[in-house]
Amino acid sequence: MRIKLINPNTTGSMTDLIAAAARSVAAPGTEIIAATSRSGPASIECHFDEAMSVVGLIDEIIDAPAADAYVIACFGDPGLLAAREITDAPVFGIAEAAMHAATFVSTGFSVVTTLERTRIITEHLVRNYGMEHQCRRVRATDVPVLELERPESNARATILAECERALVEDQSSAIVLGCAGMADLAAYLEDRLQIPVIDGVAAAVKFAEAIVGMGLKTSKRGDLAPPLPKIYRGKLASYAPGNGLVGSTTSLKAG
Amino acid sequence: MRIKLINPNTTGSMTDLIAAAARSVAAPGTEIIAATSRSGPASIECHFDEAMSVVGLIDEIIDAPAADAYVIACFGDPGLLAAREITDAPVFGIAEAAMHAATFVSTGFSVVTTLERTRIITEHLVRNYGMEHQCRRVRATDVPVLELERPESNARATILAECERALVEDQSSAIVLGCAGMADLAAYLEDRLQIPVIDGVAAAVKFAEAIVGMGLKTSKRGDLAPPLPKIYRGKLASYAPGNGLVGSTTSLKAG
Amino acid sequence: MRIKLINPNTTGSMTDLIAAAARSVAAPGTEIIAATSRSGPASIECHFDEAMSVVGLIDEIIDAPAADAYVIACFGDPGLLAAREITDAPVFGIAEAAMHAATFVSTGFSVVTTLERTRIITEHLVRNYGMEHQCRRVRATDVPVLELERPESNARATILAECERALVEDQSSAIVLGCAGMADLAAYLEDRLQIPVIDGVAAAVKFAEAIVGMGLKTSKRGDLAPPLPKIYRGKLASYAPGNGLVGSTTSLKAG
Amino acid sequence: MRIKLINPNTTGSMTDLIAAAARSVAAPGTEIIAATSRSGPASIECHFDEAMSVVGLIDEIIDAPAADAYVIACFGDPGLLAAREITDAPVFGIAEAAMHAATFVSTGFSVVTTLERTRIITEHLVRNYGMEHQCRRVRATDVPVLELERPESNARATILAECERALVEDQSSAIVLGCAGMADLAAYLEDRLQIPVIDGVAAAVKFAEAIVGMGLKTSKRGDLAPPLPKIYRGKLASYAPGNGLVGSTTSLKAG
Amino acid sequence: MRIKLINPNTTGSMTDLIAAAARSVAAPGTEIIAATSRSGPASIECHFDEAMSVVGLIDEIIDAPAADAYVIACFGDPGLLAAREITDAPVFGIAEAAMHAATFVSTGFSVVTTLERTRIITEHLVRNYGMEHQCRRVRATDVPVLELERPESNARATILAECERALVEDQSSAIVLGCAGMADLAAYLEDRLQIPVIDGVAAAVKFAEAIVGMGLKTSKRGDLAPPLPKIYRGKLASYAPGNGLVGSTTSLKAG
Amino acid sequence: MRIKLINPNTTGSMTDLIAAAARSVAAPGTEIIAATSRSGPASIECHFDEAMSVVGLIDEIIDAPAADAYVIACFGDPGLLAAREITDAPVFGIAEAAMHAATFVSTGFSVVTTLERTRIITEHLVRNYGMEHQCRRVRATDVPVLELERPESNARATILAECERALVEDQSSAIVLGCAGMADLAAYLEDRLQIPVIDGVAAAVKFAEAIVGMGLKTSKRGDLAPPLPKIYRGKLASYAPGNGLVGSTTSLKAG
């Protein structure tokens, strides 16, 4: 099984970190193809970054060769429903995967994320995924995404301290890590906190294996059907559904 | 006051229709600048179209001259929060505006929209805008967006029939038109249905005048602050916040 | 356009303050008629005050001359749906207007109000208006309503301090002022807090202009139709719908 | 124990019917004092009627002699929170009581009420009382309130037919009667439907006995504390809290 | 009227305490039969204890003689819906009864319970009973259930202190006691706090009298109908519906 | 990896069917141990059956040898939280697993289940799992559980017809099968409906592999910690936590 793991920001070193996390949990027969977006923000930390990351993400999904499943490795799950329309291979967001995983091993979790200003993005996801009762709080640490990569930064200690506050103040019994760039922190934190600490990259890879293993594909009835063929203009003309790059309802069979 | 009305699809004839609707309600001192997106889908009818319309929308917002307020004239309100980050002028989505207007003149409304597959997009907006109690139902007519422009089509009759069903089956007392391309139908339908029929383009223009008239600007504290300056790569490199085109937290003063 | 601004408490000096706030934002062609209730409580600070303010409010609505829109200038929005039944001119509550305005310029707001005991009234409105996600908290200052008028009181400083706490503790990015008597504080607070501070009186006046400008009237289908004609007895006999003072379904045409 | 049963409409024959229903379930030691409002609408069928019924209701509550509990015998529960402020004896609305009773004997109920236009009033109560999951639907029959009293009318058969539809279409396992004027129908309907049919008058009387029997009084901490003393003007001047008729925080001890 | 009060834990001294609370509020004609479960946990403090208490609870319900109503005297309301299926006499949980009672005398209450780990059980009940708006917070004291019985323990002072925090921090105006073993604390706490303090045992007994007094029985239409007759195997074989001990749809008449 | 699949009803032939479904999707290294409850109902079709199935379920969980994960193969997810307390191996309910799986491949699903009376059980799960927006409707077919096994029955056709109605009436784009006994129908239905049809047994097995593969165990902090040691009496005495059969907080280390 081939799972394509897409880092929708354009920082290759973060892709390496994410890919390592994915490979460390992948089943024997699973091939992880890690891709870095070629267009857009170096990190995704606001609504604008997120919106501008979608074109680069789509590029990776329509690029050959096709995969059996796709993982969008950014905690805002940018472009998730758009991606699900243009392929019948299952697509997973890491926020979605991490929150679902948390509900299997706890009755209440906290999300610990990076910048305060991204908290609202996560809160919207919590609501759209039906996690309002199970997610007890979203906590920001104000650690910038790319700071997570610098070993000399204080990021690790800051995040641990926020997790500890979550246990006491939110009565949470699990932690969801709110950034793909935290993928390598799960073991470190779990060891210290003695509760499940969930990295969405690992969760998405394993759920991708699970869903593909059940033989399920994205439903092509209703709103996730391939886009209707139509004209696209200007610098995005090549993305027109039905033109060969992007499938459309007349060129792609329902799953 | 200058309000820039952006059609985020690339069909200029639809922009003309929308601009006429806007001008018919604008106050004496209001100048309507109507713009058609130069990049992206000819119509917006699915998650993919919507995601791919955001770049073209952003182009219109960052283009000089600046306006006092912006209206995004597509009922999916694409890119609304991203747009709010990169300007402190208020930005309005027409779905948001129409639903708010409906709550001022009725206790329950139905949305009548185009394709069945766009219904889920509206349902997500209903939930995010807190309209679950007031929006009694979202109804699709399966009239394609561009069909609305063809006088010989049956679109008008189909939509009237769906509105009539809404009155009886949903016990709604107002109708929200679920597509910018229906902007010219409001008077026709209101005349026949004898209840408020709300076009989001008109609503957004009037609310823009209202909010600007109160002296309010988009809050620049928290998640709608200007994006952080950072590197953008590839074909979107020019959109990097702080590079001159797009403001950033260090170059734009808070409102 | 004539907008009648009704202060449902019987303190005329507060009406003057409210009227000034309304006039400071009104469009050139808008005439503001400010009226003080002639019957009922000097200030509205509990469920009982609110219930007993409705008769005086209704008196102002049925009094000639008719207006194009009505604003109920008390943050509890007393009698709002009753008022909407007896006229087809749009009627606005200032709590409703302020909260809607806040959602256009922020993703989360706090309400800062007067007495602790009125907090529950606001919380009920928050829920009925679908603002549960956007209103992050209702905060009481325990400043009595009429204290707001006394320049020597500490009210201004107390309210500023509570707003500052809202920014830090609630992560709000806008403030809604929870009392008509605070209408003159918006500019003062906005200047110090550097975020949108919304006075419901201004918001209601501007939204009234907007809704009237769109040609919308209150829906007369369903529960906001004029009351059925019937006998009223005792000291309220003159309010019987259909008796000449109050319109009824047989005497008022639908909008 | 003395329970004062207040019909907030001014139709005495309906009071007789309600009083009979109350007495048929009252415990041996319970005295039912039935009162008809002396001011206001002959029947309560819209927001305006409801708002205008509150003064007459308050008159009955402040009238000597005091009771151990009060029941407001109109399904819209008009003035419930206002009434709870001005006495420490428990006050019950019949809609509230009926819905609570239904949750003890079924997992889902339907409300069958009178006019279509009152449905929205009940739906607001359902939401405020937290009954959204348990109340499966509010059904209107378009039988006017006073028609219920005319034996030659078709009201009884119409209501039975609507209840039968509720069982099949809503999968409800209990019926709540949505009007005080239906109090004498419960036995008739229960006999034919073979499920619990709940009259709010009976439910409120029995819950009043229960709450008084537990020694509970309305909490006087917070928003149900007696109103603050203040000036009331005009035709409502005599209702000023603290003036002798209506208790206030300085004249009434907390419960 | 005979009310059977079942302590689903196997500690007889707690049954005595509960029975005294029940008898102290019972009406003259009410006979309280107090029973202690003969099988299962000595106290119920987690999901496992709760699940394992149901067999002993069912034993008490199917034991002759039949009662007119049953009360399950554990704040987790274990086995409530199962019990309602096997008898048409009304069955009451004390958590359910206490929360409903609190809504009649306050606009917001806090639950004060025993162990932190039982808090989630109460939170689930709050949600299922529709009390999310009215229950402002569930507070644990970490007092073990059986500690409540030891006069030399500090339980009483600990619980009083937690109630005082609830008044200040939650703005609650009533307290619900979150354990049957606290039944004798209500008067003590009410005296000190001067707000309603509600013991679920008393509330359930009074509501049982009320519902029986209205002539209501559990609906036997739909999901609370008697179980279908079928084979049960192993150590639970004797519980097979239809075998004589447990009624089934063919042996028990609908209510 | 060893996954223990527990059929909590006592019908061995259904276990065989379930085990086959589990084995057909299990990964190469996964061993499926299928167990049939030895105590309790032959099928689980009501609250009572469900409550009485928990003892037999617990027996299978505490029986040696221990597994790496447990699956409870009944769509009501009986005893799920109790089971999670007494082991640190992850435990999965098939309703929970199926609904989570459906959200990965569709934006809205319908549950098609057996008896009408079990619908309420599923609706409670939908709410507790946060699936209210994604689960568009729970549909009963009134096919008894054990009828599913009889090839000559009409069960298959009845279920297909109900699924077809779900597509049209609910606008669902995936089907969740609402009974473990339907595990062998997924392929048949998927072939005819051309949308994802999800069997909870397969989903639970794959999610068990995923969660175990991530190294996650049930959180032992908070309400899922092992039960406190205490006395159990009567026929359930042997289940006392800490007695050797059931772990307790003092004998089991946190995960």
PDB file of N, CA and C in Angstrom, chain A residues 84 92 96 100-101 103-107 129-130 134 167 172-173 190 195-196 198 202-203 206-207 210-211 213-214 216-219 221 223-224, chain F residues 84 92 96 100-101 103-105 107 129-130 134 167 172-173 190 195-196 198 202-203 206-207 210-211 213-214 216-219 221 223-224:
ATOM      1  N   ARG A  84     -10.607  15.537  -1.233  1.00  0.00           N
ATOM      2  CA  ARG A  84     -11.454  14.338  -1.297  1.00  0.00           C
ATOM      3  C   ARG A  84     -12.295  14.286  -2.566  1.00  0.00           C
ATOM      4  N   PHE A  92      -6.778  11.992   4.429  1.00  0.00           N
ATOM      5  CA  PHE A  92      -6.847  12.196   5.870  1.00  0.00           C
ATOM      6  C   PHE A  92      -6.170  13.498   6.273  1.00  0.00           C
ATOM      7  N   GLU A  96      -7.960  15.868  12.162  1.00  0.00           N
ATOM      8  CA  GLU A  96      -9.091  14.939  12.191  1.00  0.00           C
ATOM      9  C   GLU A  96      -8.649  13.578  12.736  1.00  0.00           C
ATOM     10  N   HIS A 100      -9.860  11.870  16.406  1.00  0.00           N
ATOM     11  CA  HIS A 100     -10.562  10.592  16.430  1.00  0.00           C
ATOM     12  C   HIS A 100      -9.781   9.572  17.260  1.00  0.00           C
ATOM     13  N   ALA A 101      -8.475   9.521  17.079  1.00  0.00           N
ATOM     14  CA  ALA A 101      -7.665   8.567  17.860  1.00  0.00           C
ATOM     15  C   ALA A 101      -7.818   8.830  19.353  1.00  0.00           C
ATOM     16  N   THR A 103     -10.285   9.930  20.987  1.00  0.00           N
ATOM     17  CA  THR A 103     -11.557   9.477  21.557  1.00  0.00           C
ATOM     18  C   THR A 103     -11.583   7.974  21.814  1.00  0.00           C
ATOM     19  N   PHE A 104     -10.666   7.246  21.182  1.00  0.00           N
ATOM     20  CA  PHE A 104     -10.640   5.798  21.413  1.00  0.00           C
ATOM     21  C   PHE A 104      -9.919   5.422  22.717  1.00  0.00           C
ATOM     22  N   VAL A 105      -9.103   6.312  23.235  1.00  0.00           N
ATOM     23  CA  VAL A 105      -8.299   5.946  24.421  1.00  0.00           C
ATOM     24  C   VAL A 105      -8.506   6.878  25.610  1.00  0.00           C
ATOM     25  N   SER A 106      -9.451   7.800  25.504  1.00  0.00           N
ATOM     26  CA  SER A 106      -9.711   8.702  26.629  1.00  0.00           C
ATOM     27  C   SER A 106     -11.137   9.224  26.532  1.00  0.00           C
ATOM     28  N   THR A 107     -11.633   9.820  27.610  1.00  0.00           N
ATOM     29  CA  THR A 107     -12.955  10.444  27.539  1.00  0.00           C
ATOM     30  C   THR A 107     -12.860  11.960  27.367  1.00  0.00           C
ATOM     31  N   TYR A 129     -15.846  18.611  13.431  1.00  0.00           N
ATOM     32  CA  TYR A 129     -15.648  17.170  13.584  1.00  0.00           C
ATOM     33  C   TYR A 129     -16.496  16.593  14.722  1.00  0.00           C
ATOM     34  N   GLY A 130     -17.306  17.400  15.360  1.00  0.00           N
ATOM     35  CA  GLY A 130     -18.174  16.876  16.425  1.00  0.00           C
ATOM     36  C   GLY A 130     -17.420  16.536  17.702  1.00  0.00           C
ATOM     37  N   GLN A 134     -15.670  16.106  23.645  1.00  0.00           N
ATOM     38  CA  GLN A 134     -14.470  15.347  23.972  1.00  0.00           C
ATOM     39  C   GLN A 134     -13.211  16.207  24.024  1.00  0.00           C
ATOM     40  N   LEU A 167      -3.485  18.790  32.019  1.00  0.00           N
ATOM     41  CA  LEU A 167      -3.930  17.686  32.871  1.00  0.00           C
ATOM     42  C   LEU A 167      -4.634  18.206  34.115  1.00  0.00           C
ATOM     43  N   SER A 172      -8.120  16.702  31.459  1.00  0.00           N
ATOM     44  CA  SER A 172      -7.976  15.859  30.279  1.00  0.00           C
ATOM     45  C   SER A 172      -7.173  14.617  30.624  1.00  0.00           C
ATOM     46  N   SER A 173      -7.451  13.560  29.873  1.00  0.00           N
ATOM     47  CA  SER A 173      -6.688  12.335  30.096  1.00  0.00           C
ATOM     48  C   SER A 173      -5.893  11.923  28.857  1.00  0.00           C
ATOM     49  N   GLU A 190       4.871  11.592  26.207  1.00  0.00           N
ATOM     50  CA  GLU A 190       4.145  10.457  26.781  1.00  0.00           C
ATOM     51  C   GLU A 190       4.940   9.861  27.940  1.00  0.00           C
ATOM     52  N   ILE A 195       0.373   9.573  29.994  1.00  0.00           N
ATOM     53  CA  ILE A 195      -0.951   9.461  29.389  1.00  0.00           C
ATOM     54  C   ILE A 195      -0.741   9.412  27.875  1.00  0.00           C
ATOM     55  N   PRO A 196      -1.762   9.018  27.125  1.00  0.00           N
ATOM     56  CA  PRO A 196      -1.603   8.997  25.667  1.00  0.00           C
ATOM     57  C   PRO A 196      -1.340  10.401  25.114  1.00  0.00           C
ATOM     58  N   ILE A 198      -0.911  12.115  21.379  1.00  0.00           N
ATOM     59  CA  ILE A 198      -1.228  11.672  20.028  1.00  0.00           C
ATOM     60  C   ILE A 198      -0.718  12.652  18.987  1.00  0.00           C
ATOM     61  N   ALA A 202       1.148  10.189  12.770  1.00  0.00           N
ATOM     62  CA  ALA A 202       1.073   8.751  13.019  1.00  0.00           C
ATOM     63  C   ALA A 202      -0.372   8.266  12.934  1.00  0.00           C
ATOM     64  N   ALA A 203      -1.271   9.015  13.538  1.00  0.00           N
ATOM     65  CA  ALA A 203      -2.681   8.605  13.544  1.00  0.00           C
ATOM     66  C   ALA A 203      -3.227   8.531  12.120  1.00  0.00           C
ATOM     67  N   LYS A 206      -1.887   5.454  10.217  1.00  0.00           N
ATOM     68  CA  LYS A 206      -2.509   4.199  10.660  1.00  0.00           C
ATOM     69  C   LYS A 206      -3.984   4.118  10.247  1.00  0.00           C
ATOM     70  N   PHE A 207      -4.691   5.245  10.307  1.00  0.00           N
ATOM     71  CA  PHE A 207      -6.094   5.212   9.876  1.00  0.00           C
ATOM     72  C   PHE A 207      -6.183   5.027   8.356  1.00  0.00           C
ATOM     73  N   ALA A 210      -5.904   1.510   7.832  1.00  0.00           N
ATOM     74  CA  ALA A 210      -7.138   0.855   8.267  1.00  0.00           C
ATOM     75  C   ALA A 210      -8.243   0.985   7.230  1.00  0.00           C
ATOM     76  N   ILE A 211      -8.444   2.189   6.758  1.00  0.00           N
ATOM     77  CA  ILE A 211      -9.543   2.426   5.808  1.00  0.00           C
ATOM     78  C   ILE A 211      -9.264   1.729   4.475  1.00  0.00           C
ATOM     79  N   GLY A 213      -7.396  -0.834   4.164  1.00  0.00           N
ATOM     80  CA  GLY A 213      -7.487  -2.259   4.488  1.00  0.00           C
ATOM     81  C   GLY A 213      -8.919  -2.777   4.531  1.00  0.00           C
ATOM     82  N   MET A 214      -9.864  -1.880   4.806  1.00  0.00           N
ATOM     83  CA  MET A 214     -11.284  -2.274   4.784  1.00  0.00           C
ATOM     84  C   MET A 214     -11.844  -2.223   3.370  1.00  0.00           C
ATOM     85  N   LEU A 216     -12.349   0.578   1.744  1.00  0.00           N
ATOM     86  CA  LEU A 216     -13.196   1.757   1.591  1.00  0.00           C
ATOM     87  C   LEU A 216     -12.531   2.837   0.759  1.00  0.00           C
ATOM     88  N   LYS A 217     -13.320   3.509  -0.051  1.00  0.00           N
ATOM     89  CA  LYS A 217     -12.860   4.674  -0.796  1.00  0.00           C
ATOM     90  C   LYS A 217     -13.797   5.837  -0.489  1.00  0.00           C
ATOM     91  N   THR A 218     -13.358   7.027  -0.789  1.00  0.00           N
ATOM     92  CA  THR A 218     -14.216   8.183  -0.570  1.00  0.00           C
ATOM     93  C   THR A 218     -15.487   8.054  -1.392  1.00  0.00           C
ATOM     94  N   SER A 219     -16.599   8.317  -0.751  1.00  0.00           N
ATOM     95  CA  SER A 219     -17.879   8.230  -1.445  1.00  0.00           C
ATOM     96  C   SER A 219     -17.914   9.200  -2.610  1.00  0.00           C
ATOM     97  N   ARG A 221     -20.768   9.690  -4.230  1.00  0.00           N
ATOM     98  CA  ARG A 221     -22.153  10.148  -4.338  1.00  0.00           C
ATOM     99  C   ARG A 221     -22.261  11.447  -3.544  1.00  0.00           C
ATOM    100  N   ASP A 223     -21.673  15.330  -2.386  1.00  0.00           N
ATOM    101  CA  ASP A 223     -20.798  16.494  -2.462  1.00  0.00           C
ATOM    102  C   ASP A 223     -19.327  16.146  -2.620  1.00  0.00           C
ATOM    103  N   LEU A 224     -18.913  14.889  -2.508  1.00  0.00           N
ATOM    104  CA  LEU A 224     -17.503  14.562  -2.727  1.00  0.00           C
ATOM    105  C   LEU A 224     -17.289  13.923  -4.101  1.00  0.00           C
TER     106      LEU A 224
ATOM    107  N   ARG F  84     -13.128  -0.441  29.342  1.00  0.00           N
ATOM    108  CA  ARG F  84     -11.901   0.363  29.221  1.00  0.00           C
ATOM    109  C   ARG F  84     -11.237   0.587  30.577  1.00  0.00           C
ATOM    110  N   PHE F  92     -12.702  -1.359  21.701  1.00  0.00           N
ATOM    111  CA  PHE F  92     -13.462  -0.686  20.644  1.00  0.00           C
ATOM    112  C   PHE F  92     -14.889  -1.195  20.597  1.00  0.00           C
ATOM    113  N   GLU F  96     -19.177   2.769  17.518  1.00  0.00           N
ATOM    114  CA  GLU F  96     -18.182   3.851  17.565  1.00  0.00           C
ATOM    115  C   GLU F  96     -17.228   3.746  16.358  1.00  0.00           C
ATOM    116  N   HIS F 100     -17.000   6.482  13.151  1.00  0.00           N
ATOM    117  CA  HIS F 100     -15.755   7.203  12.880  1.00  0.00           C
ATOM    118  C   HIS F 100     -15.265   6.899  11.461  1.00  0.00           C
ATOM    119  N   ALA F 101     -15.331   5.641  11.055  1.00  0.00           N
ATOM    120  CA  ALA F 101     -14.888   5.289   9.705  1.00  0.00           C
ATOM    121  C   ALA F 101     -15.701   6.039   8.648  1.00  0.00           C
ATOM    122  N   THR F 103     -17.028   8.896   8.774  1.00  0.00           N
ATOM    123  CA  THR F 103     -16.685  10.317   8.635  1.00  0.00           C
ATOM    124  C   THR F 103     -15.418  10.526   7.808  1.00  0.00           C
ATOM    125  N   PHE F 104     -14.614   9.477   7.634  1.00  0.00           N
ATOM    126  CA  PHE F 104     -13.393   9.630   6.834  1.00  0.00           C
ATOM    127  C   PHE F 104     -13.670   9.550   5.322  1.00  0.00           C
ATOM    128  N   VAL F 105     -14.804   8.978   4.947  1.00  0.00           N
ATOM    129  CA  VAL F 105     -15.057   8.763   3.516  1.00  0.00           C
ATOM    130  C   VAL F 105     -16.355   9.386   3.016  1.00  0.00           C
ATOM    131  N   THR F 107     -19.414  12.902   3.884  1.00  0.00           N
ATOM    132  CA  THR F 107     -19.775  14.033   4.742  1.00  0.00           C
ATOM    133  C   THR F 107     -21.088  13.792   5.474  1.00  0.00           C
ATOM    134  N   TYR F 129     -21.117  10.308  20.825  1.00  0.00           N
ATOM    135  CA  TYR F 129     -19.899  10.263  20.015  1.00  0.00           C
ATOM    136  C   TYR F 129     -19.710  11.539  19.182  1.00  0.00           C
ATOM    137  N   GLY F 130     -20.617  12.494  19.308  1.00  0.00           N
ATOM    138  CA  GLY F 130     -20.445  13.750  18.571  1.00  0.00           C
ATOM    139  C   GLY F 130     -20.746  13.626  17.088  1.00  0.00           C
ATOM    140  N   GLN F 134     -22.989  14.556  11.381  1.00  0.00           N
ATOM    141  CA  GLN F 134     -22.585  13.646  10.307  1.00  0.00           C
ATOM    142  C   GLN F 134     -23.552  12.483  10.112  1.00  0.00           C
ATOM    143  N   LEU F 167     -30.401   6.894   0.782  1.00  0.00           N
ATOM    144  CA  LEU F 167     -29.678   7.712  -0.208  1.00  0.00           C
ATOM    145  C   LEU F 167     -30.559   8.854  -0.700  1.00  0.00           C
ATOM    146  N   SER F 172     -27.665  10.957   2.236  1.00  0.00           N
ATOM    147  CA  SER F 172     -26.438  10.380   2.791  1.00  0.00           C
ATOM    148  C   SER F 172     -25.557   9.875   1.665  1.00  0.00           C
ATOM    149  N   SER F 173     -24.270   9.842   1.941  1.00  0.00           N
ATOM    150  CA  SER F 173     -23.347   9.324   0.940  1.00  0.00           C
ATOM    151  C   SER F 173     -22.571   8.107   1.442  1.00  0.00           C
ATOM    152  N   GLU F 190     -22.659  -2.713  -0.871  1.00  0.00           N
ATOM    153  CA  GLU F 190     -21.757  -1.769  -1.525  1.00  0.00           C
ATOM    154  C   GLU F 190     -21.788  -1.966  -3.039  1.00  0.00           C
ATOM    155  N   ILE F 195     -21.718   3.052  -2.997  1.00  0.00           N
ATOM    156  CA  ILE F 195     -21.199   4.008  -1.999  1.00  0.00           C
ATOM    157  C   ILE F 195     -20.583   3.187  -0.885  1.00  0.00           C
ATOM    158  N   PRO F 196     -19.792   3.809  -0.021  1.00  0.00           N
ATOM    159  CA  PRO F 196     -19.212   3.049   1.087  1.00  0.00           C
ATOM    160  C   PRO F 196     -20.300   2.510   2.021  1.00  0.00           C
ATOM    161  N   ILE F 198     -20.400   0.449   5.606  1.00  0.00           N
ATOM    162  CA  ILE F 198     -19.416   0.199   6.649  1.00  0.00           C
ATOM    163  C   ILE F 198     -19.943  -0.748   7.699  1.00  0.00           C
ATOM    164  N   ALA F 202     -15.465  -4.919  10.984  1.00  0.00           N
ATOM    165  CA  ALA F 202     -14.248  -4.670  10.203  1.00  0.00           C
ATOM    166  C   ALA F 202     -13.587  -3.368  10.646  1.00  0.00           C
ATOM    167  N   ALA F 203     -14.399  -2.339  10.828  1.00  0.00           N
ATOM    168  CA  ALA F 203     -13.834  -1.045  11.222  1.00  0.00           C
ATOM    169  C   ALA F 203     -13.133  -1.143  12.568  1.00  0.00           C
ATOM    170  N   LYS F 206      -9.761  -2.980  12.275  1.00  0.00           N
ATOM    171  CA  LYS F 206      -8.711  -2.167  11.639  1.00  0.00           C
ATOM    172  C   LYS F 206      -8.284  -1.002  12.542  1.00  0.00           C
ATOM    173  N   PHE F 207      -9.227  -0.396  13.251  1.00  0.00           N
ATOM    174  CA  PHE F 207      -8.842   0.693  14.149  1.00  0.00           C
ATOM    175  C   PHE F 207      -8.055   0.140  15.348  1.00  0.00           C
ATOM    176  N   ALA F 210      -4.689  -0.142  14.182  1.00  0.00           N
ATOM    177  CA  ALA F 210      -4.105   1.198  14.035  1.00  0.00           C
ATOM    178  C   ALA F 210      -3.665   1.760  15.390  1.00  0.00           C
ATOM    179  N   ILE F 211      -4.536   1.677  16.374  1.00  0.00           N
ATOM    180  CA  ILE F 211      -4.232   2.260  17.684  1.00  0.00           C
ATOM    181  C   ILE F 211      -3.100   1.484  18.359  1.00  0.00           C
ATOM    182  N   GLY F 213      -0.877  -0.210  16.790  1.00  0.00           N
ATOM    183  CA  GLY F 213       0.296   0.081  15.963  1.00  0.00           C
ATOM    184  C   GLY F 213       0.931   1.429  16.282  1.00  0.00           C
ATOM    185  N   MET F 214       0.130   2.352  16.809  1.00  0.00           N
ATOM    186  CA  MET F 214       0.685   3.649  17.242  1.00  0.00           C
ATOM    187  C   MET F 214       1.277   3.565  18.643  1.00  0.00           C
ATOM    188  N   LEU F 216      -0.544   3.181  21.340  1.00  0.00           N
ATOM    189  CA  LEU F 216      -1.443   3.833  22.299  1.00  0.00           C
ATOM    190  C   LEU F 216      -2.173   2.810  23.164  1.00  0.00           C
ATOM    191  N   LYS F 217      -2.335   3.171  24.407  1.00  0.00           N
ATOM    192  CA  LYS F 217      -3.150   2.379  25.318  1.00  0.00           C
ATOM    193  C   LYS F 217      -4.201   3.290  25.924  1.00  0.00           C
ATOM    194  N   THR F 218      -5.223   2.690  26.501  1.00  0.00           N
ATOM    195  CA  THR F 218      -6.257   3.484  27.157  1.00  0.00           C
ATOM    196  C   THR F 218      -5.639   4.306  28.286  1.00  0.00           C
ATOM    197  N   SER F 219      -5.991   5.559  28.331  1.00  0.00           N
ATOM    198  CA  SER F 219      -5.464   6.435  29.370  1.00  0.00           C
ATOM    199  C   SER F 219      -5.865   5.934  30.754  1.00  0.00           C
ATOM    200  N   ARG F 221      -5.298   7.788  33.427  1.00  0.00           N
ATOM    201  CA  ARG F 221      -5.478   8.970  34.262  1.00  0.00           C
ATOM    202  C   ARG F 221      -6.952   9.347  34.201  1.00  0.00           C
ATOM    203  N   ASP F 223     -11.020   9.094  34.627  1.00  0.00           N
ATOM    204  CA  ASP F 223     -12.153   8.191  34.828  1.00  0.00           C
ATOM    205  C   ASP F 223     -11.973   6.819  34.216  1.00  0.00           C
ATOM    206  N   LEU F 224     -10.939   6.571  33.432  1.00  0.00           N
ATOM    207  CA  LEU F 224     -10.724   5.226  32.909  1.00  0.00           C
ATOM    208  C   LEU F 224      -9.628   4.480  33.665  1.00  0.00           C
TER     209      LEU F 224
END
